[in-house]
Every structure is written in structure tokens, then in C-alpha cells.
Amino acid sequence: METLEFKIRIKASADKVWSVLWNDETYRKWTGVFYEGSYAVSDWNEGGKIHFLGPNGGGMNSIIEKKIPNEYMAFKHLGEVKDFKELPIDEKTQKWSGAMEIYRLTPDDEFIDLVVQVDVVEKYIDYFKEAFPKGLEIVKKLSE
């Protein structure tokens, strides 16, 4: 697994960027670049479960490992979801189970530096290198 890092500078407050990242309506807009119709189901509390889903009920189940509002969010991806149900971890899933996805917001004058680190299996590296910058551009556009 490789850790990829993506950065973008946004002229907005931390609470505005945070809201765009995790508010259901805007979350669906920026994550649509990964998979059209993507959404998340969670109570958004640290230690809580989160399901990252597509419209067909497939996706990933994860936990919110650490959350500092307006500053830091870390997801630990655990396994797959199919038909809205968590699947047992199999040989394929075991290759990426435990992968982290981390969002950091750092204020700098009237800007926020948003840095995302994501653990990716080799098969999806090119896909994420193309999709993540597009998603972050949408976050920027919705925040400014």
C-alpha cells in the first residue's frame, strides 16, 4: 500500500471548508468525482462507524478514528459493504483493511491549507491521483 498526499489552498474559513467536506449535500457533490451518487452514513462522531456508499448499496465500512472539528478527520477503512450490509473480511479485503484516509485543515491568514493523505493499494493509485485533485477543486469552489 502507498500513501498519497493531495494539497489545496482555499480562501475560506476552516469551519466553511469543514462544512463543505462533511455536510451531506456538499459531500455528495465533491465525492461524485470518485463514484457518481456517493454518500456517507454516519453519526460523524469520533469512534463511530461510517459507511461510504454508492447508490447501489455497495462501498466501504470504516470508523472515524480521530476527529477534531475544523482541523482533523481520520478514517480507518475496515471492509466492504454490499447491499447495505457489512461483509466479512476476505483475502481481497485484507490487502487494504486498516488503510487510513486523513484530512488536515491548517489556517494561514485568510486561507486554509487542506491536506489529504490516503492509503491506496497499487491497483488504484492512478485512479486516485486523477480523481482526488478534481474532488478537492470542487471543495475549493464550494468553499470560496
Short mmCIF file of C-alpha atoms in Angstrom, two decimals:
data_model
loop_
_atom_site.label_atom_id
_atom_site.label_comp_id
_atom_site.label_asym_id
_atom_site.label_seq_id
_atom_site.Cartn_x
_atom_site.Cartn_y
_atom_site.Cartn_z
CA MET A 1 0.00 0.00 0.00
CA GLU A 2 1.18 3.50 -0.78
CA THR A 3 0.23 6.76 0.96
CA LEU A 4 -0.73 9.52 -1.46
CA GLU A 5 -0.91 13.17 -0.43
CA PHE A 6 -3.03 15.90 -2.00
CA LYS A 7 -2.97 19.60 -1.11
CA ILE A 8 -5.10 22.59 -1.99
CA ARG A 9 -5.17 26.19 -0.75
CA ILE A 10 -8.65 27.60 -0.18
CA LYS A 11 -9.61 31.19 0.57
CA ALA A 12 -12.22 30.47 3.24
CA SER A 13 -12.56 29.85 6.95
CA ALA A 14 -11.84 26.45 8.47
CA ASP A 15 -15.45 25.99 9.51
CA LYS A 16 -16.63 26.69 5.95
CA VAL A 17 -14.21 24.15 4.42
CA TRP A 18 -15.09 21.63 7.15
CA SER A 19 -18.78 22.09 6.42
CA VAL A 20 -18.25 21.59 2.68
CA LEU A 21 -16.25 18.43 3.32
CA TRP A 22 -18.73 16.73 5.65
CA ASN A 23 -22.19 18.28 5.11
CA ASP A 24 -24.32 15.69 3.27
CA GLU A 25 -25.31 17.92 0.34
CA THR A 26 -21.81 19.20 -0.45
CA TYR A 27 -20.13 15.87 0.43
CA ARG A 28 -22.17 14.24 -2.34
CA LYS A 29 -21.04 16.93 -4.80
CA TRP A 30 -17.29 16.62 -4.28
CA THR A 31 -17.22 12.83 -3.86
CA GLY A 32 -19.25 12.36 -7.03
CA VAL A 33 -15.94 12.53 -8.94
CA PHE A 34 -14.98 9.20 -7.36
CA TYR A 35 -18.31 7.49 -7.91
CA GLU A 36 -21.49 9.25 -9.06
CA GLY A 37 -24.10 9.14 -6.31
CA SER A 38 -21.59 8.60 -3.47
CA TYR A 39 -22.73 9.42 0.03
CA ALA A 40 -21.85 8.60 3.64
CA VAL A 41 -23.95 7.27 6.51
CA SER A 42 -22.60 8.11 9.96
CA ASP A 43 -23.26 9.92 13.21
CA TRP A 44 -19.92 11.66 12.43
CA ASN A 45 -18.65 11.10 15.98
CA GLU A 46 -15.11 10.02 16.83
CA GLY A 47 -15.05 6.24 17.26
CA GLY A 48 -18.29 5.88 15.32
CA LYS A 49 -18.90 3.79 12.25
CA ILE A 50 -19.19 5.30 8.81
CA HIS A 51 -20.37 3.65 5.62
CA PHE A 52 -19.12 5.18 2.37
CA LEU A 53 -21.75 4.08 -0.14
CA GLY A 54 -22.81 4.29 -3.74
CA PRO A 55 -26.44 4.31 -4.88
CA ASN A 56 -26.41 0.50 -5.28
CA GLY A 57 -25.65 -0.06 -1.57
CA GLY A 58 -22.03 -1.05 -2.14
CA GLY A 59 -18.97 0.59 -0.66
CA MET A 60 -16.75 0.54 2.43
CA ASN A 61 -17.29 0.37 6.14
CA SER A 62 -14.90 2.37 8.25
CA ILE A 63 -14.55 4.04 11.62
CA ILE A 64 -13.85 7.66 12.46
CA GLU A 65 -10.56 7.11 14.26
CA LYS A 66 -9.95 10.75 15.20
CA LYS A 67 -11.96 13.94 14.82
CA ILE A 68 -11.03 17.49 15.79
CA PRO A 69 -13.76 19.75 14.33
CA ASN A 70 -12.48 22.25 11.75
CA GLU A 71 -8.97 20.75 11.96
CA TYR A 72 -8.62 16.99 11.52
CA MET A 73 -10.59 13.92 10.44
CA ALA A 74 -9.12 10.41 10.17
CA PHE A 75 -10.97 7.40 8.79
CA LYS A 76 -9.76 3.83 9.16
CA HIS A 77 -11.20 1.66 6.40
CA LEU A 78 -12.11 -1.82 7.58
CA GLY A 79 -14.03 -3.73 4.94
CA GLU A 80 -16.60 -3.84 2.19
CA VAL A 81 -20.33 -3.19 2.17
CA LYS A 82 -22.65 -4.92 -0.30
CA ASP A 83 -26.42 -4.47 -0.43
CA PHE A 84 -26.07 -2.09 2.55
CA LYS A 85 -24.56 -4.88 4.72
CA GLU A 86 -21.00 -5.20 6.04
CA LEU A 87 -19.21 -8.20 4.57
CA PRO A 88 -16.74 -10.39 6.47
CA ILE A 89 -13.11 -9.59 5.69
CA ASP A 90 -11.82 -11.88 2.96
CA GLU A 91 -8.42 -12.31 1.32
CA LYS A 92 -9.01 -9.43 -1.11
CA THR A 93 -10.23 -7.05 1.60
CA GLN A 94 -7.38 -7.96 3.92
CA LYS A 95 -4.94 -6.30 1.48
CA TRP A 96 -6.38 -2.86 2.28
CA SER A 97 -8.19 -3.29 5.62
CA GLY A 98 -6.71 -0.77 8.04
CA ALA A 99 -5.98 1.78 5.30
CA MET A 100 -6.17 5.37 6.56
CA GLU A 101 -7.69 8.47 4.99
CA ILE A 102 -6.75 11.70 6.78
CA TYR A 103 -7.92 15.29 6.25
CA ARG A 104 -5.99 18.22 7.84
CA LEU A 105 -7.08 21.86 7.71
CA THR A 106 -4.39 24.40 8.59
CA PRO A 107 -5.23 28.12 8.70
CA ASP A 108 -2.80 30.57 7.09
CA ASP A 109 -4.02 34.19 7.15
CA GLU A 110 -7.29 34.18 5.19
CA PHE A 111 -6.57 30.80 3.62
CA ILE A 112 -6.94 27.18 4.65
CA ASP A 113 -4.40 24.63 3.53
CA LEU A 114 -6.27 21.36 3.10
CA VAL A 115 -4.02 18.30 3.05
CA VAL A 116 -5.40 14.82 2.43
CA GLN A 117 -3.41 11.63 2.91
CA VAL A 118 -4.88 8.36 1.71
CA ASP A 119 -3.50 4.82 1.78
CA VAL A 120 -4.07 3.19 -1.61
CA VAL A 121 -3.39 -0.28 -2.99
CA GLU A 122 -1.28 -0.22 -6.16
CA LYS A 123 -4.23 -1.06 -8.43
CA TYR A 124 -5.96 2.27 -7.61
CA ILE A 125 -3.00 4.69 -7.40
CA ASP A 126 -3.51 6.23 -10.86
CA TYR A 127 -7.27 6.50 -10.30
CA PHE A 128 -6.82 8.41 -7.03
CA LYS A 129 -4.08 10.62 -8.49
CA GLU A 130 -6.57 11.71 -11.14
CA ALA A 131 -9.78 11.87 -9.08
CA PHE A 132 -8.65 13.43 -5.80
CA PRO A 133 -7.43 16.75 -7.28
CA LYS A 134 -10.77 17.07 -9.11
CA GLY A 135 -12.67 16.46 -5.89
CA LEU A 136 -10.60 18.99 -3.98
CA GLU A 137 -11.17 21.60 -6.71
CA ILE A 138 -14.90 21.14 -6.10
CA VAL A 139 -14.34 21.58 -2.34
CA LYS A 140 -12.48 24.82 -3.11
CA LYS A 141 -15.19 26.10 -5.45
CA LEU A 142 -17.95 25.34 -2.93
CA SER A 143 -15.97 26.92 -0.06
CA GLU A 144 -14.87 30.21 -1.66
#
